[in-house]
Amino acid sequence: MKAVVAVLFCAVATTTTTTTTTTTAAHVIIPLVPHHVQQQRRRQLISVPSSHFISERPQRYPRWLKERELQDDAPVAQQVAGLYQGYGTHYADLWCGTPPQRQTVIVDTGSGITAFPCSQCQKCGVPDYHLDALFDESASSTFSTLSCGSCLHGSCDVTKQQCQMGQSYQEGSSWRAQEVVDLCYVGGLHTEPLTASTTTAHFSQSLDPMHAPDLAFMMKFGCQTSITGLFVTQLADGIMGMDKAESSYWKQLVDAQRVDQAAFSLCYSRSPTAAREGTAAGGMSLGGTDARWHETPMVYTDQSGSSSGFYQVYLRKAYLRNNADHKIHYIEGLSEKDLNQGNVIVDSGTTDTYFHQNFGRKFYPLFQEMTGEKFGHKGMSLTQEQIDAYPTILLQLSGDVVRNRQVAEQHGGTVQGLVGELDPDHPYDVLLAIPPSHYFEYDAEDKKYYARFYADEKRGSVLGANAMMGHDVLFDIDNKILGWAESNCDYNQLVERYSNGKVIPDDPIPKREDQKKNSEEPSNNDEERFKPEDEDMYSRSEPPSTLQLCTSSTCQIGVTVFVVGAVIAVGYVLAQRTTAGYSGVGEELTDAELEMQSPPSMHYRDDYNDDDKEIPSMT
């Protein structure tokens, strides 16, 4: 688990530039959409009836969407599932067992094991922290342990003749587990288990939440018997490994022949808080990518030179864009060796972005020169205007020349996400931008902002969940590429748009307007930056028209009786919760207390070791 900075692509004009260290804004178009604007746009889309989506798609991309079959050979997703906001990281619903039991798991491209606490786990975050109860092995008719000859990731415990596994982390977290197998699937409905025998296709299968159990398979995973540190206090129950290991979820899915291609994509959006009932925060595509997510064409970085189990990118250059005069300043003195010292990996399980200290030696002085301030990580009281005045961080990633040239040719030579004339020697590189509204994060507890971009690592660099925000990121293992396309990552909107008017049986993810909000979210003053999203719902001067219809005495008496009955029922339920037989911290919290605010960043990835299997070196 590790913070959240949204990154948006940069459109590059085809005009020529010089190779000086400063370039005017006329040469580079950077449509960086602040987070609160993204939220407003998503709310507007969600509030429109589904028929509007079918007849009037946003005018930004219909031309190339119609031509997407001409783009490239990117695999098409066979399932799209919703994701949720955790403490900086994103998690998915993993349903395991017969009948299925829900276990929420962090989606982690930096590890290769799926694991969550089982019934024998003591002091394992339930019910104080985790969302779900411990997995009950005895309640599943398809559960079984693995003997030593069947271990996929674990090692044999000869005394017990069982497969055992575990991981420990330098910051103090660890877990131990027994390797087991059971029937599992991802996605579906958030609050209700599904089985393949009881579901039918309602519309496009890949987006249909009822389609999820069709991809169920006998998965080998870690049944945790002990956990420590951050694994106890995280919101999600466990972790789902998605790196290149044989034990990763996607690899087992392919081996079980549930999907045809060794590929998946992650589309992350962001919420300032994580509600226990589930906060919609994007989606995951299995078997490939779904172009219906995309607001810009997908562009690619090459993975062919990566020899480790991680997903690597190669940094070519870095820049800072002055948001006052729109000039782009090249960070001088940074060689490609400096930028890629220890390798640069894309890790969805790490919250923030971390760079090698070589990067910091050049980044920090330029940042101070441009702003008059030292870049630091202490809390600051800032207005929106003050945040917007900070520079935007631009990262140039080595691109897949053949694929990106093809994409550029299909779209008239100008494509958002490609470097273009900003670097005439490498026009088909990918350009990612981290605006200040994304590398600063608000902490509602002390009402301050914190920078979530670090440049002091000693081993390697990590593009965490923040570097993936606002994109559908394709991890195509078969073709050895990573794909990047800008997206609002709104799963509910996508399902609604392509449901063809058919009734969706249940919201796969609770919609944001249906979730209770507290007033901790900041607004446009020194202490709070944003107004509550649903403020307009509470500012009406008149009651809804449906209530105005009840004007007769008989109707009003009926309403009064109903309200009194409801109050009595609620009082009875509350009285029952105070009995000796009732327990559970989560259940006793108020609605406001259930809004879980993101704690300081938690960084696992580049400091961990595996007790049973050495992780590929980043150096």
Coordinates of C-alpha atoms in Angstrom, one line a residue:
M1 CA 0.0 0.0 0.0
K2 CA 1.7 3.1 -0.7
A3 CA -0.4 7.6 -1.9
V4 CA -2.1 8.7 -5.0
V5 CA -1.0 11.2 -7.6
A6 CA -2.9 11.3 -10.9
V7 CA -0.9 11.5 -14.1
L8 CA -2.3 12.7 -17.3
F9 CA -0.9 12.6 -20.8
C10 CA 0.5 15.5 -22.8
A11 CA -0.6 16.3 -26.3
V12 CA 2.3 17.5 -28.4
A13 CA 1.9 19.9 -31.3
T14 CA 3.7 19.2 -34.5
T15 CA 5.5 22.6 -34.7
T16 CA 9.2 22.6 -34.5
T17 CA 11.3 23.6 -31.5
T18 CA 14.9 24.3 -30.6
T19 CA 16.9 22.1 -28.4
T20 CA 17.4 24.8 -25.7
T21 CA 16.6 23.9 -22.1
T22 CA 13.4 26.0 -22.1
T23 CA 10.5 25.6 -24.5
T24 CA 7.4 27.8 -24.7
A25 CA 4.0 26.5 -24.1
A26 CA 3.1 27.0 -27.7
H27 CA 5.1 23.9 -28.5
V28 CA 3.5 21.6 -26.0
I29 CA -0.2 21.2 -25.1
I30 CA -0.7 19.7 -21.7
P31 CA -4.3 19.0 -20.8
L32 CA -3.8 18.4 -17.1
V33 CA -7.2 18.2 -15.5
P34 CA -7.1 18.8 -11.7
H35 CA -8.6 16.1 -9.6
H36 CA -11.6 18.2 -8.5
V37 CA -12.4 18.9 -12.1
Q38 CA -12.2 15.2 -12.9
Q39 CA -14.7 14.5 -10.1
Q40 CA -17.1 17.2 -11.4
R41 CA -16.9 15.8 -14.9
R42 CA -17.6 12.2 -13.6
R43 CA -20.6 13.4 -11.6
Q44 CA -22.0 15.2 -14.6
L45 CA -21.7 12.0 -16.7
I46 CA -23.2 9.8 -14.0
S47 CA -26.2 12.1 -13.5
V48 CA -27.2 11.8 -17.2
P49 CA -29.7 9.0 -18.1
S50 CA -28.1 5.9 -19.8
S51 CA -29.8 6.6 -23.1
H52 CA -27.8 9.8 -23.4
F53 CA -24.5 7.8 -23.2
I54 CA -25.6 5.6 -26.0
S55 CA -26.7 8.3 -28.4
E56 CA -24.2 11.1 -27.5
R57 CA -20.7 10.0 -26.6
P58 CA -18.3 12.7 -25.6
Q59 CA -17.2 14.5 -28.7
R60 CA -13.5 14.2 -27.7
Y61 CA -12.9 10.8 -29.1
P62 CA -15.7 9.3 -31.3
R63 CA -13.6 9.4 -34.5
W64 CA -10.8 7.3 -33.3
L65 CA -13.1 5.0 -31.2
K66 CA -14.7 4.0 -34.5
E67 CA -11.3 3.2 -35.9
R68 CA -9.9 1.3 -32.9
E69 CA -9.9 -2.0 -34.8
L70 CA -7.2 -0.4 -37.1
Q71 CA -5.0 0.7 -34.2
D72 CA -2.8 -2.3 -33.3
D73 CA -2.9 -5.8 -32.0
A74 CA -3.6 -4.9 -28.3
P75 CA -5.6 -7.8 -26.9
V76 CA -9.3 -7.2 -26.1
A77 CA -10.5 -7.7 -22.5
Q78 CA -12.6 -10.7 -21.7
Q79 CA -13.7 -9.3 -18.3
V80 CA -13.9 -5.8 -16.8
A81 CA -14.3 -5.6 -13.0
G82 CA -14.7 -2.6 -10.7
L83 CA -12.0 -1.4 -8.3
Y84 CA -12.3 0.4 -5.0
Q85 CA -10.3 3.0 -3.1
G86 CA -8.3 1.8 -0.2
Y87 CA -5.7 3.6 1.9
G88 CA -4.0 5.1 -1.2
T89 CA -4.0 1.8 -3.0
H90 CA -6.8 0.2 -5.0
Y91 CA -8.4 -3.1 -4.2
A92 CA -10.7 -5.6 -5.9
D93 CA -13.4 -8.1 -4.8
L94 CA -12.0 -11.6 -4.9
W95 CA -14.7 -14.3 -4.3
C96 CA -13.4 -17.6 -3.2
G97 CA -15.0 -20.9 -2.1
T98 CA -18.2 -22.8 -2.7
P99 CA -20.4 -20.9 -1.9
P100 CA -18.3 -17.8 -2.6
Q101 CA -16.9 -15.7 0.3
R102 CA -15.7 -12.2 -0.5
Q103 CA -12.1 -11.2 0.3
T104 CA -11.0 -7.7 -0.7
V105 CA -7.4 -7.7 -2.1
I106 CA -4.9 -5.0 -3.0
V107 CA -4.1 -5.2 -6.8
D108 CA -0.3 -5.4 -6.7
T109 CA 1.9 -5.5 -9.9
G110 CA 5.0 -5.6 -7.7
S111 CA 4.4 -9.1 -6.2
G112 CA 3.2 -12.4 -7.5
I113 CA 1.2 -14.0 -4.7
T114 CA -2.4 -13.8 -3.7
A115 CA -3.0 -14.2 0.0
F116 CA -5.5 -13.2 2.7
P117 CA -6.3 -14.2 6.3
C118 CA -8.0 -17.5 7.0
S119 CA -9.9 -18.8 10.0
Q120 CA -6.8 -19.8 12.0
C121 CA -5.3 -16.3 11.8
Q122 CA -5.2 -14.6 15.2
K123 CA -5.3 -10.8 15.6
C124 CA -5.4 -10.4 11.9
G125 CA -7.2 -7.1 11.4
V126 CA -10.8 -8.4 11.8
P127 CA -13.1 -6.7 12.6
D128 CA -11.2 -3.6 13.6
Y129 CA -9.6 -2.8 10.3
H130 CA -10.4 -5.2 7.4
L131 CA -13.6 -5.1 5.4
D132 CA -14.5 -8.8 5.6
A133 CA -14.5 -11.7 8.0
L134 CA -11.7 -14.3 8.0
F135 CA -12.0 -16.8 5.1
D136 CA -13.7 -19.9 6.5
E137 CA -12.1 -22.9 4.9
S138 CA -14.6 -25.3 6.4
A139 CA -17.5 -23.6 4.8
S140 CA -16.2 -24.2 1.3
S141 CA -16.8 -27.6 -0.4
T142 CA -14.1 -26.9 -3.0
F143 CA -11.3 -26.0 -0.6
S144 CA -8.2 -28.2 -0.2
T145 CA -4.7 -27.9 1.0
L146 CA -1.7 -28.6 -1.2
S147 CA 0.7 -31.5 -0.5
C148 CA 4.4 -30.9 -1.0
G149 CA 4.4 -32.3 -4.6
S150 CA 1.9 -29.6 -5.7
C151 CA 3.5 -26.4 -4.4
L152 CA 3.3 -23.5 -6.9
H153 CA 5.1 -20.9 -4.9
G154 CA 5.5 -22.2 -1.4
S155 CA 8.2 -24.6 0.0
C156 CA 7.6 -28.0 1.5
D157 CA 7.3 -28.3 5.3
V158 CA 8.4 -31.9 5.7
T159 CA 7.1 -32.2 9.2
K160 CA 3.5 -31.3 8.2
Q161 CA 3.8 -32.3 4.5
Q162 CA 2.3 -29.0 3.5
C163 CA 3.3 -26.1 1.3
Q164 CA 4.2 -23.1 3.4
M165 CA 5.0 -19.5 2.2
G166 CA 5.6 -16.1 3.6
Q167 CA 7.0 -12.6 3.0
S168 CA 8.6 -10.1 5.2
Y169 CA 9.4 -6.4 4.6
Q170 CA 12.1 -4.2 5.9
E171 CA 9.7 -1.6 7.4
G172 CA 8.4 -4.3 9.7
S173 CA 5.4 -6.0 8.0
S174 CA 5.2 -9.7 7.4
W175 CA 2.9 -12.6 6.8
R176 CA 3.0 -16.4 6.9
A177 CA 0.6 -18.7 5.1
Q178 CA -0.2 -22.2 4.0
E179 CA -0.5 -22.7 0.2
V180 CA -4.0 -23.9 -0.6
V181 CA -6.4 -24.1 -3.6
D182 CA -10.1 -23.1 -4.0
L183 CA -12.5 -21.9 -6.7
C184 CA -12.2 -18.1 -7.1
Y185 CA -13.2 -15.3 -9.4
V186 CA -12.7 -11.5 -9.4
G187 CA -15.4 -8.8 -9.7
G188 CA -19.1 -9.4 -10.1
L189 CA -21.4 -7.7 -7.6
H190 CA -19.9 -5.9 -4.6
T191 CA -22.2 -7.3 -1.9
E192 CA -23.6 -10.5 -3.4
P193 CA -21.9 -13.7 -4.4
L194 CA -22.5 -15.2 -7.8
T195 CA -22.2 -18.6 -9.4
A196 CA -21.9 -19.4 -13.1
S197 CA -25.0 -21.7 -12.9
T198 CA -27.3 -19.0 -11.7
T199 CA -26.2 -16.1 -14.0
T200 CA -27.1 -15.2 -17.6
A201 CA -25.6 -12.6 -19.9
H202 CA -27.4 -9.3 -19.9
F203 CA -25.3 -7.3 -22.3
S204 CA -21.7 -7.1 -23.5
Q205 CA -20.1 -10.0 -21.7
S206 CA -16.8 -8.3 -20.8
L207 CA -18.6 -5.5 -18.9
D208 CA -21.5 -7.6 -17.5
P209 CA -20.9 -8.0 -13.7
M210 CA -23.0 -11.2 -13.9
H211 CA -20.4 -12.6 -16.2
A212 CA -17.6 -12.7 -13.6
P213 CA -18.2 -16.2 -12.2
D214 CA -17.8 -17.6 -15.8
L215 CA -14.0 -16.9 -15.3
A216 CA -13.8 -18.7 -11.9
F217 CA -11.0 -21.3 -11.7
M218 CA -9.2 -23.4 -9.0
M219 CA -6.6 -20.9 -7.8
K220 CA -3.6 -21.6 -5.6
F221 CA -3.2 -18.9 -2.9
G222 CA -1.8 -18.2 0.5
C223 CA -4.2 -19.0 3.4
Q224 CA -2.6 -16.6 5.9
T225 CA -2.1 -17.9 9.5
S226 CA -0.3 -14.8 10.8
I227 CA 0.2 -11.2 9.7
T228 CA 2.0 -8.2 11.2
G229 CA 2.4 -4.4 10.7
L230 CA 0.6 -2.7 7.8
F231 CA -1.1 -6.0 6.7
V232 CA -3.1 -5.8 10.0
T233 CA -4.2 -2.2 9.7
Q234 CA -4.9 -1.9 5.9
L235 CA -8.5 -1.6 4.8
A236 CA -8.4 -4.5 2.3
D237 CA -8.2 -8.0 3.6
G238 CA -5.3 -9.2 1.6
I239 CA -3.2 -8.8 -1.6
M240 CA -3.4 -10.1 -5.1
G241 CA -0.1 -10.5 -6.9
M242 CA 0.0 -9.4 -10.6
D243 CA 3.7 -9.4 -11.5
K244 CA 5.3 -11.9 -13.9
A245 CA 5.5 -14.8 -11.5
E246 CA 4.0 -18.2 -12.3
S247 CA 1.8 -17.8 -9.1
S248 CA 0.3 -14.4 -10.1
Y249 CA -3.4 -14.2 -10.5
W250 CA -3.4 -13.4 -14.2
K251 CA -0.9 -16.2 -15.0
Q252 CA -3.1 -18.8 -13.2
L253 CA -6.1 -17.4 -15.0
V254 CA -4.4 -17.9 -18.4
D255 CA -3.2 -21.4 -17.4
A256 CA -6.8 -22.3 -16.5
Q257 CA -7.8 -21.2 -20.0
R258 CA -10.3 -18.7 -18.7
V259 CA -8.7 -15.9 -20.8
D260 CA -6.9 -16.2 -24.1
Q261 CA -4.2 -13.6 -23.7
A262 CA -1.5 -13.0 -21.0
A263 CA -2.6 -9.4 -20.5
F264 CA -4.6 -7.2 -18.2
S265 CA -5.1 -3.5 -17.6
L266 CA -5.6 -1.3 -14.6
C267 CA -7.6 2.0 -14.7
Y268 CA -7.2 4.0 -11.5
S269 CA -9.3 7.0 -10.4
R270 CA -8.9 8.7 -7.0
S271 CA -11.1 9.6 -4.0
P272 CA -9.8 11.6 -1.0
T273 CA -11.5 9.1 1.4
A274 CA -12.2 5.4 1.5
A275 CA -15.7 4.4 2.8
R276 CA -16.1 1.0 4.3
E277 CA -19.1 0.3 2.1
G278 CA -16.9 0.7 -1.0
T279 CA -15.7 3.8 -2.9
A280 CA -15.7 3.4 -6.7
A281 CA -12.1 4.0 -7.9
G282 CA -11.7 2.5 -11.4
G283 CA -11.6 -0.9 -12.9
M284 CA -9.5 -3.9 -14.0
S285 CA -9.6 -5.6 -17.4
L286 CA -8.6 -9.2 -17.6
G287 CA -7.3 -10.8 -20.8
G288 CA -6.4 -7.4 -22.4
T289 CA -7.8 -3.9 -22.5
D290 CA -11.2 -2.3 -23.3
A291 CA -10.9 0.7 -25.6
R292 CA -14.2 2.0 -24.4
W293 CA -12.3 3.2 -21.3
H294 CA -10.1 5.4 -23.4
E295 CA -10.3 9.2 -24.0
T296 CA -7.1 9.2 -26.0
P297 CA -5.4 6.6 -28.2
M298 CA -3.2 4.1 -26.3
V299 CA 0.5 4.6 -26.7
Y300 CA 3.2 2.1 -25.6
T301 CA 6.5 1.6 -23.8
D302 CA 8.7 -1.3 -24.5
Q303 CA 9.2 -4.2 -22.1
S304 CA 11.5 -6.4 -24.3
G305 CA 14.6 -5.4 -22.4
S306 CA 13.2 -6.3 -19.0
S307 CA 14.7 -9.4 -17.4
S308 CA 13.1 -9.2 -14.0
G309 CA 9.7 -10.2 -12.7
F310 CA 8.7 -6.6 -12.5
Y311 CA 7.2 -4.3 -15.1
Q312 CA 9.9 -1.9 -16.1
V313 CA 10.1 1.4 -18.0
Y314 CA 13.1 3.3 -19.2
L315 CA 13.4 7.0 -18.4
R316 CA 14.9 9.2 -21.1
K317 CA 14.5 12.7 -19.7
A318 CA 12.7 14.7 -17.1
Y319 CA 11.3 18.3 -17.1
L320 CA 9.6 20.8 -14.9
R321 CA 6.9 23.0 -16.4
N322 CA 6.4 26.4 -14.9
N323 CA 2.6 26.9 -14.6
A324 CA 3.0 30.7 -14.4
D325 CA 4.8 31.4 -17.7
H326 CA 4.1 27.9 -19.3
K327 CA 7.8 27.3 -20.0
I328 CA 9.2 23.8 -19.9
H329 CA 12.6 23.5 -18.2
Y330 CA 14.8 20.5 -19.0
I331 CA 16.4 19.0 -15.8
E332 CA 20.0 19.3 -16.9
G333 CA 22.8 17.1 -15.7
L334 CA 20.7 13.9 -15.5
S335 CA 22.1 11.1 -17.7
E336 CA 20.0 8.2 -18.6
K337 CA 22.2 6.1 -16.3
D338 CA 21.2 8.5 -13.4
L339 CA 17.5 8.3 -14.3
N340 CA 17.5 4.5 -14.5
Q341 CA 19.8 3.6 -11.7
G342 CA 18.5 0.4 -10.1
N343 CA 15.8 0.2 -12.7
V344 CA 12.4 1.9 -12.8
I345 CA 9.3 -0.3 -12.2
V346 CA 5.6 0.3 -12.4
D347 CA 4.1 -0.9 -9.1
S348 CA 0.3 -0.5 -8.5
G349 CA 0.8 -1.7 -4.9
T350 CA 3.0 1.3 -4.0
T351 CA 1.0 4.4 -3.2
D352 CA 3.5 7.2 -4.1
T353 CA 6.2 7.8 -6.7
Y354 CA 9.8 7.2 -5.7
F355 CA 13.0 8.1 -7.6
H356 CA 16.6 7.4 -7.1
Q357 CA 18.7 9.9 -5.2
N358 CA 20.6 10.8 -8.4
F359 CA 17.4 12.2 -9.7
G360 CA 16.9 14.3 -6.5
R361 CA 20.4 15.9 -6.8
K362 CA 19.2 17.7 -10.0
F363 CA 15.5 17.9 -9.3
Y364 CA 15.6 19.6 -5.9
P365 CA 17.8 22.6 -7.0
L366 CA 15.8 23.3 -10.1
F367 CA 12.5 23.1 -8.1
Q368 CA 13.9 25.6 -5.6
E369 CA 15.1 27.9 -8.4
M370 CA 11.7 28.0 -10.0
T371 CA 9.6 28.3 -6.8
G372 CA 11.9 29.9 -4.3
E373 CA 11.1 27.0 -1.9
K374 CA 12.8 23.8 -1.0
F375 CA 10.9 20.7 -2.0
G376 CA 9.9 18.9 1.2
H377 CA 7.4 16.6 2.8
K378 CA 6.2 18.6 5.7
G379 CA 2.5 19.5 5.9
M380 CA 1.5 22.8 4.4
S381 CA -1.6 24.9 4.5
L382 CA -2.3 25.8 0.9
T383 CA -5.0 27.3 -1.2
Q384 CA -5.9 25.9 -4.6
E385 CA -4.2 28.9 -6.3
Q386 CA -1.0 28.2 -4.3
I387 CA -1.0 24.6 -5.3
D388 CA -1.5 25.4 -9.0
A389 CA 1.5 27.7 -8.9
Y390 CA 3.9 24.9 -8.3
P391 CA 5.6 23.3 -11.4
T392 CA 4.3 20.2 -13.2
I393 CA 6.7 17.2 -13.3
L394 CA 7.1 15.7 -16.8
L395 CA 8.6 12.3 -17.3
Q396 CA 9.8 11.1 -20.8
L397 CA 9.6 7.3 -21.1
S398 CA 11.2 5.3 -23.9
G399 CA 8.5 4.3 -26.3
D400 CA 7.8 1.4 -28.6
V401 CA 8.7 3.2 -31.8
V402 CA 7.0 0.8 -34.2
R403 CA 3.6 0.8 -32.4
N404 CA 3.7 4.5 -31.5
R405 CA 4.5 5.5 -35.1
Q406 CA 1.5 3.4 -36.3
V407 CA -0.7 5.1 -33.7
A408 CA 0.6 8.6 -34.8
E409 CA 0.0 7.9 -38.5
Q410 CA -3.5 6.8 -37.8
H411 CA -4.3 10.0 -36.0
G412 CA -2.8 12.6 -38.2
G413 CA 0.6 12.8 -36.5
T414 CA -0.5 14.4 -33.3
V415 CA -1.3 12.1 -30.4
Q416 CA -1.7 12.9 -26.7
G417 CA 0.8 10.9 -24.8
L418 CA 3.7 11.1 -27.4
V419 CA 6.6 13.4 -27.0
G420 CA 6.7 14.6 -30.6
E421 CA 8.7 17.7 -31.3
L422 CA 9.6 18.3 -27.6
D423 CA 12.4 15.8 -28.3
P424 CA 12.8 15.5 -32.1
D425 CA 15.3 12.7 -31.7
H426 CA 12.8 10.5 -29.8
P427 CA 9.3 11.7 -31.0
Y428 CA 7.7 8.4 -30.2
D429 CA 8.6 8.3 -26.6
V430 CA 5.7 8.5 -24.0
L431 CA 5.3 11.7 -22.0
L432 CA 3.7 11.5 -18.5
A433 CA 2.8 14.6 -16.5
I434 CA 2.4 14.9 -12.8
P435 CA 0.6 18.2 -12.0
P436 CA 1.0 19.8 -8.5
S437 CA -2.7 19.1 -7.8
H438 CA -1.7 15.4 -7.9
Y439 CA 1.6 15.3 -6.2
F440 CA 0.2 17.1 -3.3
E441 CA -2.3 15.2 -1.2
Y442 CA -4.7 16.6 1.4
D443 CA -4.8 15.1 5.0
A444 CA -8.1 15.9 6.6
E445 CA -6.9 15.1 10.1
D446 CA -4.5 18.0 10.3
K447 CA -5.9 20.0 7.4
K448 CA -2.6 20.2 5.5
Y449 CA -1.2 19.1 2.2
Y450 CA 1.7 16.7 1.8
A451 CA 4.0 16.1 -1.2
R452 CA 3.8 12.5 -2.4
F453 CA 6.8 12.5 -4.8
Y454 CA 10.1 11.4 -3.4
A455 CA 13.6 11.5 -4.9
D456 CA 15.9 10.0 -2.3
E457 CA 15.8 6.2 -3.0
K458 CA 19.1 4.4 -2.8
R459 CA 18.2 1.2 -4.8
G460 CA 15.8 2.0 -7.6
S461 CA 12.7 4.0 -8.7
V462 CA 9.0 3.2 -8.5
L463 CA 6.1 4.6 -10.5
G464 CA 3.4 3.9 -8.0
A465 CA -0.4 4.0 -8.1
N466 CA -0.1 7.8 -8.4
A467 CA 1.8 7.5 -11.7
M468 CA -1.0 5.4 -13.0
M469 CA -3.9 7.6 -12.0
G470 CA -6.2 8.8 -14.8
H471 CA -5.0 6.2 -17.2
D472 CA -5.9 2.7 -18.4
V473 CA -2.5 1.0 -18.1
L474 CA -2.1 -2.2 -20.2
F475 CA 0.3 -4.8 -18.9
D476 CA 0.7 -7.0 -22.0
I477 CA 3.0 -9.8 -21.1
D478 CA 2.7 -11.7 -24.4
N479 CA 3.8 -8.7 -26.5
K480 CA 6.2 -7.3 -23.9
I481 CA 4.7 -3.8 -23.8
L482 CA 3.0 -1.4 -21.4
G483 CA 0.1 0.6 -22.9
W484 CA -1.1 4.0 -21.6
A485 CA -4.4 5.7 -22.5
E486 CA -6.0 8.6 -20.7
S487 CA -9.3 7.7 -19.0
N488 CA -11.7 8.9 -16.3
C489 CA -11.7 5.3 -15.2
D490 CA -15.4 5.4 -14.2
Y491 CA -16.6 1.8 -14.2
N492 CA -20.2 2.5 -13.3
Q493 CA -20.5 5.0 -16.1
L494 CA -18.9 2.5 -18.5
V495 CA -21.3 -0.3 -17.5
E496 CA -24.3 2.1 -17.7
R497 CA -23.3 3.5 -21.1
Y498 CA -23.0 0.1 -22.8
S499 CA -25.8 -1.7 -21.1
N500 CA -28.0 -1.0 -24.1
G501 CA -30.9 0.0 -21.9
K502 CA -31.1 -3.3 -20.1
V503 CA -31.6 -3.3 -16.3
I504 CA -28.4 -3.8 -14.4
P505 CA -29.3 -6.2 -11.5
D506 CA -27.4 -4.3 -8.9
D507 CA -24.8 -1.5 -8.9
P508 CA -21.5 -3.4 -9.2
I509 CA -19.9 -0.5 -7.2
P510 CA -21.8 1.9 -4.9
K511 CA -22.1 5.2 -6.8
R512 CA -20.3 8.2 -5.2
E513 CA -23.6 10.1 -4.9
D514 CA -25.1 7.2 -2.9
Q515 CA -22.3 7.3 -0.4
K516 CA -22.4 9.4 2.7
K517 CA -19.9 12.2 2.7
N518 CA -18.3 14.0 5.7
S519 CA -17.1 17.5 5.5
E520 CA -13.4 16.7 5.8
E521 CA -12.7 17.2 2.2
P522 CA -10.9 20.5 1.6
S523 CA -12.3 23.6 -0.1
N524 CA -10.9 26.8 -1.6
N525 CA -9.5 28.3 1.6
D526 CA -6.5 27.7 3.8
E527 CA -8.1 24.8 5.6
E528 CA -10.5 23.2 3.2
R529 CA -10.3 23.1 -0.6
F530 CA -13.3 21.4 -2.1
K531 CA -17.0 21.7 -1.3
P532 CA -18.8 18.4 -0.5
E533 CA -19.7 16.7 -3.8
D534 CA -23.4 16.5 -3.0
E535 CA -23.7 20.0 -1.5
D536 CA -26.4 20.9 -4.1
M537 CA -28.5 18.0 -2.8
Y538 CA -28.8 19.8 0.6
S539 CA -29.2 23.4 -0.6
R540 CA -32.7 23.1 -2.1
S541 CA -35.1 25.8 -0.9
E542 CA -38.1 23.6 -1.4
P543 CA -38.9 20.0 -0.6
P544 CA -38.9 17.5 -3.5
S545 CA -42.2 17.5 -5.5
T546 CA -43.0 14.0 -4.3
L547 CA -43.3 15.3 -0.8
Q548 CA -45.4 18.3 -1.8
L549 CA -48.1 15.8 -3.1
C550 CA -48.9 14.8 0.5
T551 CA -51.2 17.7 1.5
S552 CA -54.3 15.9 2.8
S553 CA -54.8 15.2 6.5
T554 CA -55.2 11.5 5.8
C555 CA -51.9 11.3 3.9
Q556 CA -50.1 13.3 6.6
I557 CA -51.4 11.1 9.4
G558 CA -50.2 8.0 7.4
V559 CA -46.7 9.5 6.9
T560 CA -46.5 10.4 10.6
V561 CA -47.4 6.8 11.6
F562 CA -44.8 5.5 9.2
V563 CA -42.1 7.8 10.6
V564 CA -42.9 6.9 14.2
G565 CA -42.7 3.2 13.3
A566 CA -39.4 3.6 11.6
V567 CA -38.0 5.4 14.6
I568 CA -39.1 2.6 16.9
A569 CA -37.5 0.0 14.6
V570 CA -34.2 1.9 14.5
G571 CA -34.3 2.2 18.3
Y572 CA -34.9 -1.5 18.7
V573 CA -31.9 -2.3 16.4
L574 CA -29.6 0.1 18.3
A575 CA -30.7 -1.5 21.6
Q576 CA -29.8 -5.0 20.2
R577 CA -26.3 -3.7 19.3
T578 CA -25.6 -2.9 23.0
T579 CA -26.3 -6.4 24.2
A580 CA -23.5 -8.6 25.5
G581 CA -23.6 -10.8 22.4
Y582 CA -22.8 -8.0 20.0
S583 CA -19.3 -7.1 19.1
G584 CA -17.3 -5.5 16.3
V585 CA -15.7 -2.1 16.2
G586 CA -16.7 -1.5 12.6
E587 CA -20.3 -2.0 13.3
E588 CA -20.4 0.3 16.2
L589 CA -18.9 3.3 14.4
T590 CA -21.1 6.1 13.1
D591 CA -21.4 6.9 9.5
A592 CA -19.0 9.8 9.8
E593 CA -16.4 7.5 11.5
L594 CA -16.8 4.9 8.8
E595 CA -15.3 7.4 6.3
M596 CA -11.7 6.2 6.5
Q597 CA -9.1 8.9 5.7
S598 CA -5.9 7.9 4.0
P599 CA -3.0 7.6 6.4
P600 CA 0.6 8.5 5.6
S601 CA 2.1 6.6 2.6
M602 CA 3.1 3.0 3.2
H603 CA 6.0 1.8 1.1
Y604 CA 6.6 -1.9 0.8
R605 CA 8.0 -2.7 -2.5
D606 CA 11.7 -2.1 -2.9
D607 CA 12.7 -3.1 0.6
Y608 CA 11.2 -6.6 0.9
N609 CA 12.5 -10.1 0.8
D610 CA 10.7 -13.3 0.4
D611 CA 11.3 -16.0 3.0
D612 CA 10.9 -18.7 0.4
K613 CA 12.0 -17.3 -2.9
E614 CA 14.4 -14.5 -3.8
I615 CA 12.8 -11.6 -5.7
P616 CA 14.6 -10.5 -8.9
S617 CA 17.1 -7.7 -8.1
M618 CA 16.3 -4.2 -9.2
T619 CA 20.0 -3.5 -9.9

